[in-house]
Amino acid sequence: TTVSAQPLPEDLGPVHRPLVAPANSSMSPEIIISALDNGQYLPAVAYNWKHREYLVVWHNKWGGGKRDLYAQRISDRGELKSWFTVSSGPNDRAQPSVAYDPVRDRYLIVWIVDVAGDGSNWDVYGRFVPWAGPPVLPEFKIIDWGSSQWDPQVVYARTQDEFLVVWSNTPMGVPVYVSGRRVFADGSGFPAGGFTIASDISQNRLNPDVAYNSARNEYLVVYDNVTDVFGVRLRGNGVPLGGGEFGIAGWSAQEQHPAVAACAAADQYLVTWQSTVASGNEDVYARFVRGNGTVDSVHHMDATVINENEPDIACSQSGDQYLIVWQQQYSSASGPFGIRGQRMLPDKTLYPSFPISAPITGMSMDRTDPEVVGGGANFLVVWEHERFGTSWQDIHGRLFAPHTLFWPSITKP
C-alpha cells in the first residue's frame, strides 16, 4: 500500500504531510492532521465507507481565548483532503462529536455553544455536513435547557434512521445527570424532546458515551459517577431496556471515563475505562457486555507502574475486532504522555499492546486524548499533539491496519 499526501489548493489552507514510518509496518506514517498556530483540542472522528475516508473534527482555541470548530478529510490511505470550518461565531464552540449517515452520505456534527457568552449556559448544537464539506445547511439547536450541557456524543442508528445524541446535564442544586435526544437523520426534526437516561438523587452521572448495536436496533449508553462505571440499554426509540441502569465496574477504587463500542456481527459491546489501582496510578480495563445486557468478563489492558488513562475504543467495520487506545505516561510520574493501543477479538483473544505515538527522547511533547474509529481496512487513531518548542498544540493521527503492511512513500507536490 502506498501512503502519500496530496497538496491542498491554496485557498484551503496549509499542506501537512505524513511523517515517514518504517517499512514493513502495520501502521501508516504519522499524519499531521492540523498544525495551525493555536491550541487544537478534543479530536473526534467518523468513517465514511462509501468514499473510503475519515472526517476528523476538533475545536481550536485562538490567542484571545475564542474557540471554533474545524474539520479535515483523510482518505483511508492517509491522504489529506479538504478541510473546512464547521462552526464559528462570537461565542465559544467546543467539544465536537461526529457520526456518519450512509443513506444521505453526510455527517451530523454536534458540539456545545456558550450561548450567553459568559460561560453561564452551554447548549448542544448540531449541523448536517455533506460528505465532502463544507457545511451548507444551517446550525440548529439540539437542546437549549437553562442549565449547562457538557460532553455531547452522537451515534447513527441505521435501522432507526436517526441519530442519538447524549450529554451530561448540570443543573444547579441537583446531581449531574445524563440526557439524550433523538434526531431524525433526514433533517426534519426530533421524534420527541430531550429525555433523562440516567440520574441519581445523591450521585453525579458523568462522562457519557454511546454505541449502537444494529443486530438489535439498540444502544448502550455508559457513564461514571466518579468512582464506578454504569450502563443503560435503550431501544432504538430511546426506551430503556433490561431494568434500567446496571453496574459495569464497581470496585473500591475509582473507575472513570468509560468508552463503548458495539460489534454487531457478534451482538456484543466492549466497554473500556480507566481505574486507579493499588499503587495509586491508573490502568485501563475493558469488559464485554452481551447484546442482551449480560455483563461478561473483565480484561486488564497492558499496564505500567505509571499511568494509562483516557481510553477510547472502536470496532472494525467488518465486526471482527476491537481496537482500544489510551494515553500512556512514559519515564516517570512527571514524564510526557504517548499513545498506545491493543487489539481484542469478540472471542476475547487479547493481543499484545503496541506504541502508536511515543514521546521522543529529549522532547517533552505530550500526546493526549486519543480517539479511534474503525474503517474498511484499518483503524484511524487521532490525538492532541504538543508542538515542540512552541505553546501550540496540533492534531495528529495514524492508520493501523491489522492485516496490511504499509510501504510508506511521500508524494511531493
mmCIF file of C-alpha atoms in Angstrom:
data_model
loop_
_atom_site.group_PDB
_atom_site.id
_atom_site.type_symbol
_atom_site.label_atom_id
_atom_site.label_comp_id
_atom_site.label_asym_id
_atom_site.label_seq_id
_atom_site.Cartn_x
_atom_site.Cartn_y
_atom_site.Cartn_z
ATOM 1 C CA THR A 1 0.000 0.000 0.000
ATOM 2 C CA THR A 2 1.307 3.474 -0.818
ATOM 3 C CA VAL A 3 0.678 6.251 1.680
ATOM 4 C CA SER A 4 1.028 9.725 0.267
ATOM 5 C CA ALA A 5 -0.039 13.270 0.969
ATOM 6 C CA GLN A 6 -1.609 15.349 -1.776
ATOM 7 C CA PRO A 7 -1.228 19.135 -1.824
ATOM 8 C CA LEU A 8 -4.270 21.181 -0.963
ATOM 9 C CA PRO A 9 -5.448 24.142 -3.049
ATOM 10 C CA GLU A 10 -4.050 27.421 -1.752
ATOM 11 C CA ASP A 11 -7.487 28.661 -0.679
ATOM 12 C CA LEU A 12 -7.995 25.650 1.605
ATOM 13 C CA GLY A 13 -5.046 26.351 3.862
ATOM 14 C CA PRO A 14 -1.677 24.822 4.708
ATOM 15 C CA VAL A 15 -0.444 21.446 3.496
ATOM 16 C CA HIS A 16 0.523 18.940 6.211
ATOM 17 C CA ARG A 17 2.364 15.821 5.074
ATOM 18 C CA PRO A 18 2.602 12.462 6.828
ATOM 19 C CA LEU A 19 5.873 11.695 8.585
ATOM 20 C CA VAL A 20 7.814 8.720 7.228
ATOM 21 C CA ALA A 21 7.342 5.464 9.144
ATOM 22 C CA PRO A 22 9.466 2.305 8.907
ATOM 23 C CA ALA A 23 8.587 -0.114 6.105
ATOM 24 C CA ASN A 24 7.012 -3.485 6.915
ATOM 25 C CA SER A 25 4.770 -1.803 9.465
ATOM 26 C CA SER A 26 1.066 -2.300 10.035
ATOM 27 C CA MET A 27 0.888 1.406 10.861
ATOM 28 C CA SER A 28 0.972 4.258 8.396
ATOM 29 C CA PRO A 29 3.273 7.224 8.753
ATOM 30 C CA GLU A 30 2.175 9.612 11.479
ATOM 31 C CA ILE A 31 -0.135 12.175 9.890
ATOM 32 C CA ILE A 32 -0.119 15.846 10.872
ATOM 33 C CA ILE A 33 -3.842 16.488 10.542
ATOM 34 C CA SER A 34 -3.776 20.141 11.581
ATOM 35 C CA ALA A 35 -0.923 22.418 12.632
ATOM 36 C CA LEU A 36 -2.458 25.870 12.876
ATOM 37 C CA ASP A 37 -0.693 28.289 15.212
ATOM 38 C CA ASN A 38 -3.140 27.852 18.057
ATOM 39 C CA GLY A 39 -4.266 25.238 20.562
ATOM 40 C CA GLN A 40 -6.235 22.391 18.977
ATOM 41 C CA TYR A 41 -8.173 20.075 21.267
ATOM 42 C CA LEU A 42 -10.524 17.109 21.636
ATOM 43 C CA PRO A 43 -10.484 15.495 18.188
ATOM 44 C CA ALA A 44 -13.359 13.225 17.180
ATOM 45 C CA VAL A 45 -13.520 11.031 14.077
ATOM 46 C CA ALA A 46 -16.027 9.168 11.890
ATOM 47 C CA TYR A 47 -15.584 6.780 8.935
ATOM 48 C CA ASN A 48 -17.340 7.171 5.574
ATOM 49 C CA TRP A 49 -17.357 3.742 3.909
ATOM 50 C CA LYS A 50 -18.939 4.978 0.673
ATOM 51 C CA HIS A 51 -15.915 7.142 -0.110
ATOM 52 C CA ARG A 52 -13.366 5.242 1.981
ATOM 53 C CA GLU A 53 -12.352 8.243 4.024
ATOM 54 C CA TYR A 54 -12.450 9.690 7.521
ATOM 55 C CA LEU A 55 -13.639 13.011 8.879
ATOM 56 C CA VAL A 56 -11.757 14.431 11.879
ATOM 57 C CA VAL A 57 -13.272 17.341 13.828
ATOM 58 C CA TRP A 58 -11.833 19.326 16.760
ATOM 59 C CA HIS A 59 -12.026 22.704 18.450
ATOM 60 C CA ASN A 60 -9.418 25.443 18.086
ATOM 61 C CA LYS A 61 -8.510 27.826 20.886
ATOM 62 C CA TRP A 62 -7.079 31.031 19.478
ATOM 63 C CA GLY A 63 -4.786 33.502 21.218
ATOM 64 C CA GLY A 64 -7.627 35.602 22.550
ATOM 65 C CA GLY A 65 -9.336 32.564 24.035
ATOM 66 C CA LYS A 66 -12.083 32.199 21.411
ATOM 67 C CA ARG A 67 -12.886 28.633 20.301
ATOM 68 C CA ASP A 68 -14.329 27.422 16.997
ATOM 69 C CA LEU A 69 -14.669 24.103 15.140
ATOM 70 C CA TYR A 70 -12.731 22.752 12.147
ATOM 71 C CA ALA A 71 -12.788 19.507 10.175
ATOM 72 C CA GLN A 72 -10.292 17.628 7.992
ATOM 73 C CA ARG A 73 -10.996 14.842 5.466
ATOM 74 C CA ILE A 74 -8.471 11.977 5.277
ATOM 75 C CA SER A 75 -8.525 9.064 2.846
ATOM 76 C CA ASP A 76 -8.115 5.525 4.143
ATOM 77 C CA ARG A 77 -4.623 5.620 2.579
ATOM 78 C CA GLY A 78 -3.596 8.558 4.753
ATOM 79 C CA GLU A 79 -4.019 11.319 2.147
ATOM 80 C CA LEU A 80 -5.137 14.700 3.437
ATOM 81 C CA LYS A 81 -8.080 16.080 1.510
ATOM 82 C CA SER A 82 -10.030 19.307 2.042
ATOM 83 C CA TRP A 83 -10.519 20.970 5.402
ATOM 84 C CA PHE A 84 -13.203 23.442 6.387
ATOM 85 C CA THR A 85 -14.757 25.412 9.228
ATOM 86 C CA VAL A 86 -17.663 23.625 10.913
ATOM 87 C CA SER A 87 -18.867 26.434 13.173
ATOM 88 C CA SER A 88 -17.559 29.844 14.187
ATOM 89 C CA GLY A 89 -19.081 32.864 15.854
ATOM 90 C CA PRO A 90 -18.737 35.438 18.611
ATOM 91 C CA ASN A 91 -19.326 32.848 21.347
ATOM 92 C CA ASP A 92 -17.267 29.748 22.118
ATOM 93 C CA ARG A 93 -17.891 26.407 20.390
ATOM 94 C CA ALA A 94 -16.236 23.310 21.861
ATOM 95 C CA GLN A 95 -16.312 19.512 22.446
ATOM 96 C CA PRO A 96 -17.345 18.236 18.987
ATOM 97 C CA SER A 97 -18.555 14.718 18.180
ATOM 98 C CA VAL A 98 -19.374 13.306 14.727
ATOM 99 C CA ALA A 99 -21.268 10.371 13.158
ATOM 100 C CA TYR A 100 -21.837 9.330 9.534
ATOM 101 C CA ASP A 101 -25.170 8.661 7.788
ATOM 102 C CA PRO A 102 -24.588 6.467 4.685
ATOM 103 C CA VAL A 103 -28.187 6.816 3.462
ATOM 104 C CA ARG A 104 -27.758 10.552 2.779
ATOM 105 C CA ASP A 105 -23.971 10.407 2.567
ATOM 106 C CA ARG A 106 -23.433 13.100 5.158
ATOM 107 C CA TYR A 107 -22.383 13.649 8.753
ATOM 108 C CA LEU A 108 -24.032 15.038 11.835
ATOM 109 C CA ILE A 109 -21.554 17.046 13.917
ATOM 110 C CA VAL A 110 -22.634 18.106 17.410
ATOM 111 C CA TRP A 111 -20.960 20.422 19.938
ATOM 112 C CA ILE A 112 -21.640 22.796 22.824
ATOM 113 C CA VAL A 113 -22.076 26.578 22.497
ATOM 114 C CA ASP A 114 -21.610 29.251 25.152
ATOM 115 C CA VAL A 115 -24.952 30.841 24.306
ATOM 116 C CA ALA A 116 -24.760 33.677 26.851
ATOM 117 C CA GLY A 117 -21.140 34.461 26.052
ATOM 118 C CA ASP A 118 -20.126 34.414 29.720
ATOM 119 C CA GLY A 119 -19.790 30.683 30.442
ATOM 120 C CA SER A 120 -23.064 30.524 32.393
ATOM 121 C CA ASN A 121 -25.116 28.446 29.947
ATOM 122 C CA TRP A 122 -23.833 25.900 27.411
ATOM 123 C CA ASP A 123 -26.289 24.308 24.956
ATOM 124 C CA VAL A 124 -25.916 21.466 22.455
ATOM 125 C CA TYR A 125 -25.997 22.393 18.758
ATOM 126 C CA GLY A 126 -25.642 20.366 15.583
ATOM 127 C CA ARG A 127 -25.103 20.644 11.845
ATOM 128 C CA PHE A 128 -25.533 18.272 8.928
ATOM 129 C CA VAL A 129 -22.423 18.345 6.741
ATOM 130 C CA PRO A 130 -22.093 16.885 3.197
ATOM 131 C CA TRP A 131 -19.503 14.131 2.904
ATOM 132 C CA ALA A 132 -17.049 16.396 1.062
ATOM 133 C CA GLY A 133 -17.930 19.547 3.044
ATOM 134 C CA PRO A 134 -18.105 22.417 3.658
ATOM 135 C CA PRO A 135 -21.403 22.892 5.547
ATOM 136 C CA VAL A 136 -24.289 24.335 3.563
ATOM 137 C CA LEU A 137 -27.213 23.689 5.915
ATOM 138 C CA PRO A 138 -27.642 25.939 8.968
ATOM 139 C CA GLU A 139 -26.724 25.042 12.524
ATOM 140 C CA PHE A 140 -29.625 24.037 14.763
ATOM 141 C CA LYS A 141 -30.291 23.666 18.478
ATOM 142 C CA ILE A 142 -30.479 20.152 19.805
ATOM 143 C CA ILE A 143 -31.123 21.149 23.390
ATOM 144 C CA ASP A 144 -31.355 24.595 24.998
ATOM 145 C CA TRP A 145 -32.269 23.976 28.616
ATOM 146 C CA GLY A 146 -31.396 26.671 31.126
ATOM 147 C CA SER A 147 -28.625 24.561 32.660
ATOM 148 C CA SER A 148 -25.270 23.809 31.045
ATOM 149 C CA GLN A 149 -24.745 20.717 28.903
ATOM 150 C CA TRP A 150 -21.342 19.030 28.543
ATOM 151 C CA ASP A 151 -19.570 16.252 26.655
ATOM 152 C CA PRO A 152 -22.051 15.541 23.845
ATOM 153 C CA GLN A 153 -21.637 12.254 21.949
ATOM 154 C CA VAL A 154 -23.504 11.243 18.793
ATOM 155 C CA VAL A 155 -24.112 7.913 17.041
ATOM 156 C CA TYR A 156 -26.066 6.971 13.917
ATOM 157 C CA ALA A 157 -28.666 4.160 14.026
ATOM 158 C CA ARG A 158 -29.178 2.649 10.559
ATOM 159 C CA THR A 159 -32.352 0.638 11.280
ATOM 160 C CA GLN A 160 -33.917 3.546 13.119
ATOM 161 C CA ASP A 161 -32.578 6.013 10.506
ATOM 162 C CA GLU A 162 -31.832 8.612 13.137
ATOM 163 C CA PHE A 163 -29.070 9.839 15.412
ATOM 164 C CA LEU A 164 -28.934 9.648 19.188
ATOM 165 C CA VAL A 165 -27.136 12.467 20.995
ATOM 166 C CA VAL A 166 -26.223 12.039 24.674
ATOM 167 C CA TRP A 167 -24.628 14.506 27.099
ATOM 168 C CA SER A 168 -24.291 15.347 30.779
ATOM 169 C CA ASN A 169 -26.662 17.965 32.171
ATOM 170 C CA THR A 170 -25.529 20.195 35.070
ATOM 171 C CA PRO A 171 -28.499 21.937 36.701
ATOM 172 C CA MET A 172 -27.955 23.869 39.913
ATOM 173 C CA GLY A 173 -28.897 22.191 43.179
ATOM 174 C CA VAL A 174 -29.098 18.575 41.972
ATOM 175 C CA PRO A 175 -26.505 15.990 40.876
ATOM 176 C CA VAL A 176 -25.325 15.942 37.268
ATOM 177 C CA TYR A 177 -27.309 13.511 35.114
ATOM 178 C CA VAL A 178 -27.106 12.018 31.601
ATOM 179 C CA SER A 179 -29.661 13.060 28.995
ATOM 180 C CA GLY A 180 -30.352 12.250 25.373
ATOM 181 C CA ARG A 181 -32.262 13.367 22.307
ATOM 182 C CA ARG A 182 -33.098 11.579 19.065
ATOM 183 C CA VAL A 183 -32.567 13.462 15.786
ATOM 184 C CA PHE A 184 -34.241 12.430 12.536
ATOM 185 C CA ALA A 185 -31.477 11.710 10.015
ATOM 186 C CA ASP A 186 -33.451 13.337 7.186
ATOM 187 C CA GLY A 187 -33.223 16.679 8.980
ATOM 188 C CA SER A 188 -36.959 17.001 9.620
ATOM 189 C CA GLY A 189 -36.587 17.492 13.363
ATOM 190 C CA PHE A 190 -36.824 15.418 16.514
ATOM 191 C CA PRO A 191 -39.034 12.432 17.371
ATOM 192 C CA ALA A 192 -39.515 13.820 20.895
ATOM 193 C CA GLY A 193 -37.958 16.180 23.413
ATOM 194 C CA GLY A 194 -34.834 15.581 25.427
ATOM 195 C CA PHE A 195 -35.122 12.793 27.982
ATOM 196 C CA THR A 196 -33.251 11.581 31.037
ATOM 197 C CA ILE A 197 -31.136 8.460 30.531
ATOM 198 C CA ALA A 198 -29.518 8.138 33.968
ATOM 199 C CA SER A 199 -29.775 10.098 37.221
ATOM 200 C CA ASP A 200 -29.402 9.602 40.971
ATOM 201 C CA ILE A 201 -30.675 11.577 43.939
ATOM 202 C CA SER A 202 -27.204 11.886 45.522
ATOM 203 C CA GLN A 203 -24.549 10.947 42.940
ATOM 204 C CA ASN A 204 -23.423 12.518 39.689
ATOM 205 C CA ARG A 205 -23.680 10.750 36.335
ATOM 206 C CA LEU A 206 -20.788 11.956 34.149
ATOM 207 C CA ASN A 207 -18.688 11.370 31.021
ATOM 208 C CA PRO A 208 -21.280 9.629 28.808
ATOM 209 C CA ASP A 209 -20.525 7.626 25.684
ATOM 210 C CA VAL A 210 -22.877 5.695 23.390
ATOM 211 C CA ALA A 211 -22.745 2.831 20.859
ATOM 212 C CA TYR A 212 -25.398 1.442 18.513
ATOM 213 C CA ASN A 213 -25.905 -2.308 18.038
ATOM 214 C CA SER A 214 -27.571 -2.842 14.650
ATOM 215 C CA ALA A 215 -28.127 -6.545 15.445
ATOM 216 C CA ARG A 216 -30.892 -5.459 17.829
ATOM 217 C CA ASN A 217 -31.593 -1.830 16.903
ATOM 218 C CA GLU A 218 -30.452 -0.892 20.410
ATOM 219 C CA TYR A 219 -27.999 1.435 22.134
ATOM 220 C CA LEU A 220 -25.724 1.095 25.128
ATOM 221 C CA VAL A 221 -25.020 4.344 26.983
ATOM 222 C CA VAL A 222 -22.161 4.231 29.508
ATOM 223 C CA TYR A 223 -21.037 6.799 32.106
ATOM 224 C CA ASP A 224 -19.458 7.086 35.563
ATOM 225 C CA ASN A 225 -20.229 8.573 38.958
ATOM 226 C CA VAL A 226 -16.525 9.383 39.649
ATOM 227 C CA THR A 227 -15.976 6.021 41.353
ATOM 228 C CA ASP A 228 -17.908 3.412 39.314
ATOM 229 C CA VAL A 229 -18.963 2.766 35.705
ATOM 230 C CA PHE A 230 -22.592 2.107 34.736
ATOM 231 C CA GLY A 231 -24.649 1.455 31.644
ATOM 232 C CA VAL A 232 -28.200 1.715 30.324
ATOM 233 C CA ARG A 233 -29.520 -0.105 27.257
ATOM 234 C CA LEU A 234 -32.076 1.695 25.104
ATOM 235 C CA ARG A 235 -34.330 0.546 22.303
ATOM 236 C CA GLY A 236 -33.952 2.346 19.001
ATOM 237 C CA ASN A 237 -36.805 4.629 20.064
ATOM 238 C CA GLY A 238 -34.981 5.624 23.276
ATOM 239 C CA VAL A 239 -36.992 3.495 25.725
ATOM 240 C CA PRO A 240 -34.792 1.930 28.478
ATOM 241 C CA LEU A 241 -34.317 -1.847 28.437
ATOM 242 C CA GLY A 242 -33.386 -4.522 30.949
ATOM 243 C CA GLY A 243 -34.400 -2.782 34.151
ATOM 244 C CA GLY A 244 -32.550 0.468 33.511
ATOM 245 C CA GLU A 245 -29.133 1.234 34.988
ATOM 246 C CA PHE A 246 -26.710 -1.636 35.676
ATOM 247 C CA GLY A 247 -23.153 -1.790 37.002
ATOM 248 C CA ILE A 248 -20.171 -2.412 34.730
ATOM 249 C CA ALA A 249 -17.238 -1.650 37.076
ATOM 250 C CA GLY A 250 -17.790 -1.189 40.812
ATOM 251 C CA TRP A 251 -14.509 -1.885 42.573
ATOM 252 C CA SER A 252 -13.305 0.003 45.633
ATOM 253 C CA ALA A 253 -11.007 2.192 43.501
ATOM 254 C CA GLN A 254 -12.042 4.973 41.117
ATOM 255 C CA GLU A 255 -13.326 3.853 37.701
ATOM 256 C CA GLN A 256 -13.853 6.747 35.297
ATOM 257 C CA HIS A 257 -14.054 7.963 31.697
ATOM 258 C CA PRO A 258 -15.730 4.977 30.039
ATOM 259 C CA ALA A 259 -15.967 4.455 26.292
ATOM 260 C CA VAL A 260 -18.025 1.853 24.428
ATOM 261 C CA ALA A 261 -18.122 0.183 21.006
ATOM 262 C CA ALA A 262 -20.523 -2.356 19.505
ATOM 263 C CA CYS A 263 -19.600 -5.244 17.207
ATOM 264 C CA ALA A 264 -22.997 -6.087 15.731
ATOM 265 C CA ALA A 265 -21.700 -9.217 13.983
ATOM 266 C CA ALA A 266 -21.034 -10.678 17.448
ATOM 267 C CA ASP A 267 -24.085 -8.996 19.038
ATOM 268 C CA GLN A 268 -21.940 -7.539 21.820
ATOM 269 C CA TYR A 269 -20.418 -4.401 23.279
ATOM 270 C CA LEU A 270 -16.986 -3.794 24.752
ATOM 271 C CA VAL A 271 -16.640 -1.094 27.416
ATOM 272 C CA THR A 272 -13.281 0.359 28.441
ATOM 273 C CA TRP A 273 -12.362 2.754 31.270
ATOM 274 C CA GLN A 274 -9.516 3.917 33.500
ATOM 275 C CA SER A 275 -9.171 2.613 37.058
ATOM 276 C CA THR A 276 -6.993 3.667 39.982
ATOM 277 C CA VAL A 277 -5.002 0.632 41.128
ATOM 278 C CA ALA A 278 -3.261 -0.250 44.407
ATOM 279 C CA SER A 279 -0.072 1.665 43.544
ATOM 280 C CA GLY A 280 -2.099 4.842 43.063
ATOM 281 C CA ASN A 281 -1.595 5.060 39.312
ATOM 282 C CA GLU A 282 -4.255 4.483 36.658
ATOM 283 C CA ASP A 283 -4.631 1.429 34.408
ATOM 284 C CA VAL A 284 -7.026 0.679 31.545
ATOM 285 C CA TYR A 285 -9.569 -2.140 31.730
ATOM 286 C CA ALA A 286 -12.250 -3.480 29.392
ATOM 287 C CA ARG A 287 -15.386 -5.557 29.888
ATOM 288 C CA PHE A 288 -17.675 -7.350 27.466
ATOM 289 C CA VAL A 289 -21.417 -6.756 27.653
ATOM 290 C CA ARG A 290 -23.584 -9.140 25.646
ATOM 291 C CA GLY A 291 -26.268 -7.784 23.370
ATOM 292 C CA ASN A 292 -28.949 -8.786 25.893
ATOM 293 C CA GLY A 293 -27.242 -6.723 28.613
ATOM 294 C CA THR A 294 -25.491 -9.580 30.444
ATOM 295 C CA VAL A 295 -22.215 -8.313 31.889
ATOM 296 C CA ASP A 296 -19.338 -10.592 30.861
ATOM 297 C CA SER A 297 -15.588 -10.938 31.516
ATOM 298 C CA VAL A 298 -13.174 -8.159 32.589
ATOM 299 C CA HIS A 299 -9.786 -7.723 30.888
ATOM 300 C CA HIS A 300 -6.756 -5.743 32.073
ATOM 301 C CA MET A 301 -5.008 -3.906 29.264
ATOM 302 C CA ASP A 302 -1.220 -3.610 29.158
ATOM 303 C CA ALA A 303 -0.131 -1.729 32.297
ATOM 304 C CA THR A 304 2.938 0.017 33.677
ATOM 305 C CA VAL A 305 3.808 1.379 37.117
ATOM 306 C CA ILE A 306 2.888 4.872 35.945
ATOM 307 C CA ASN A 307 -0.381 5.988 34.285
ATOM 308 C CA GLU A 308 -2.593 4.713 31.471
ATOM 309 C CA ASN A 309 -5.820 6.679 31.099
ATOM 310 C CA GLU A 310 -8.353 8.433 28.824
ATOM 311 C CA PRO A 311 -9.173 5.289 26.785
ATOM 312 C CA ASP A 312 -11.281 5.085 23.656
ATOM 313 C CA ILE A 313 -12.484 2.078 21.651
ATOM 314 C CA ALA A 314 -13.821 1.155 18.203
ATOM 315 C CA CYS A 315 -14.985 -1.964 16.382
ATOM 316 C CA SER A 316 -13.860 -2.635 12.813
ATOM 317 C CA GLN A 317 -16.382 -2.174 10.002
ATOM 318 C CA SER A 318 -16.375 -5.942 9.451
ATOM 319 C CA GLY A 319 -17.096 -6.532 13.128
ATOM 320 C CA ASP A 320 -14.193 -8.931 13.610
ATOM 321 C CA GLN A 321 -12.090 -6.994 16.146
ATOM 322 C CA TYR A 322 -11.844 -4.065 18.541
ATOM 323 C CA LEU A 323 -9.028 -1.566 18.970
ATOM 324 C CA ILE A 324 -8.589 0.072 22.375
ATOM 325 C CA VAL A 325 -6.347 3.145 22.587
ATOM 326 C CA TRP A 326 -5.231 5.269 25.520
ATOM 327 C CA GLN A 327 -2.685 7.850 26.609
ATOM 328 C CA GLN A 328 0.256 6.321 28.478
ATOM 329 C CA GLN A 329 2.808 8.107 30.602
ATOM 330 C CA TYR A 330 6.455 7.430 29.869
ATOM 331 C CA SER A 331 9.607 7.620 32.033
ATOM 332 C CA SER A 332 8.120 8.804 35.330
ATOM 333 C CA ALA A 333 5.080 10.236 37.046
ATOM 334 C CA SER A 334 6.036 13.619 35.564
ATOM 335 C CA GLY A 335 7.062 12.277 32.167
ATOM 336 C CA PRO A 336 5.262 13.031 28.892
ATOM 337 C CA PHE A 337 2.321 11.008 27.598
ATOM 338 C CA GLY A 338 2.277 8.936 24.429
ATOM 339 C CA ILE A 339 -0.459 6.950 22.680
ATOM 340 C CA ARG A 340 -0.702 3.164 22.883
ATOM 341 C CA GLY A 341 -3.148 0.578 21.532
ATOM 342 C CA GLN A 342 -4.245 -3.018 21.953
ATOM 343 C CA ARG A 343 -6.434 -5.289 19.828
ATOM 344 C CA MET A 344 -9.107 -7.598 21.186
ATOM 345 C CA LEU A 345 -11.339 -10.027 19.287
ATOM 346 C CA PRO A 346 -15.018 -10.709 20.037
ATOM 347 C CA ASP A 347 -13.973 -14.196 21.200
ATOM 348 C CA LYS A 348 -11.884 -12.404 23.935
ATOM 349 C CA THR A 349 -8.489 -13.044 22.366
ATOM 350 C CA LEU A 350 -6.237 -10.222 23.577
ATOM 351 C CA TYR A 351 -3.174 -9.254 21.514
ATOM 352 C CA PRO A 352 -0.026 -7.567 22.904
ATOM 353 C CA SER A 353 -0.166 -3.797 23.192
ATOM 354 C CA PHE A 354 1.896 -1.622 20.865
ATOM 355 C CA PRO A 355 3.010 2.027 20.670
ATOM 356 C CA ILE A 356 1.105 4.293 18.304
ATOM 357 C CA SER A 357 2.984 7.511 19.062
ATOM 358 C CA ALA A 358 5.706 7.503 21.716
ATOM 359 C CA PRO A 359 7.466 10.600 23.081
ATOM 360 C CA ILE A 360 10.854 11.327 21.512
ATOM 361 C CA THR A 361 13.816 11.235 23.890
ATOM 362 C CA GLY A 362 14.714 14.747 24.989
ATOM 363 C CA MET A 363 11.448 16.247 23.731
ATOM 364 C CA SER A 364 8.745 16.575 26.374
ATOM 365 C CA MET A 365 5.796 16.729 23.964
ATOM 366 C CA ASP A 366 2.571 15.206 25.292
ATOM 367 C CA ARG A 367 0.298 13.128 23.094
ATOM 368 C CA THR A 368 -3.120 13.089 24.762
ATOM 369 C CA ASP A 369 -6.861 12.419 24.431
ATOM 370 C CA PRO A 370 -6.844 9.733 21.708
ATOM 371 C CA GLU A 371 -9.939 8.859 19.677
ATOM 372 C CA VAL A 372 -10.338 5.898 17.323
ATOM 373 C CA VAL A 373 -12.760 4.708 14.646
ATOM 374 C CA GLY A 374 -12.845 1.508 12.593
ATOM 375 C CA GLY A 375 -12.586 1.803 8.823
ATOM 376 C CA GLY A 376 -12.928 -0.644 5.981
ATOM 377 C CA ALA A 377 -9.362 -1.992 6.093
ATOM 378 C CA ASN A 378 -7.884 -0.123 9.031
ATOM 379 C CA PHE A 379 -8.479 1.996 12.106
ATOM 380 C CA LEU A 380 -7.694 5.698 12.349
ATOM 381 C CA VAL A 381 -6.360 6.912 15.707
ATOM 382 C CA VAL A 382 -6.219 10.687 16.298
ATOM 383 C CA TRP A 383 -4.922 12.683 19.261
ATOM 384 C CA GLU A 384 -3.746 16.049 20.601
ATOM 385 C CA HIS A 385 -0.031 16.568 19.957
ATOM 386 C CA GLU A 386 2.070 19.286 21.577
ATOM 387 C CA ARG A 387 4.355 21.035 19.088
ATOM 388 C CA PHE A 388 7.966 21.073 20.261
ATOM 389 C CA GLY A 389 9.426 24.448 21.188
ATOM 390 C CA THR A 390 6.089 26.301 20.998
ATOM 391 C CA SER A 391 2.943 26.849 23.036
ATOM 392 C CA TRP A 392 0.817 25.353 20.245
ATOM 393 C CA GLN A 393 -0.961 22.028 20.235
ATOM 394 C CA ASP A 394 -1.701 20.209 16.970
ATOM 395 C CA ILE A 395 -3.871 17.276 15.879
ATOM 396 C CA HIS A 396 -2.029 14.158 14.702
ATOM 397 C CA GLY A 397 -3.204 10.727 13.597
ATOM 398 C CA ARG A 398 -2.097 7.314 12.386
ATOM 399 C CA LEU A 399 -3.708 4.468 10.474
ATOM 400 C CA PHE A 400 -3.441 0.974 11.917
ATOM 401 C CA ALA A 401 -4.159 -1.916 9.549
ATOM 402 C CA PRO A 402 -4.002 -5.294 11.344
ATOM 403 C CA HIS A 403 -3.918 -7.309 8.109
ATOM 404 C CA THR A 404 -1.899 -4.942 5.902
ATOM 405 C CA LEU A 405 1.704 -3.854 5.611
ATOM 406 C CA PHE A 406 2.150 -0.163 4.858
ATOM 407 C CA TRP A 407 5.010 0.673 2.482
ATOM 408 C CA PRO A 408 5.159 4.424 3.034
ATOM 409 C CA SER A 409 6.246 6.901 0.421
ATOM 410 C CA ILE A 410 5.849 10.630 0.214
ATOM 411 C CA THR A 411 4.379 12.192 -2.921
ATOM 412 C CA LYS A 412 5.955 15.620 -3.427
ATOM 413 C CA PRO A 413 3.683 18.408 -4.615
#
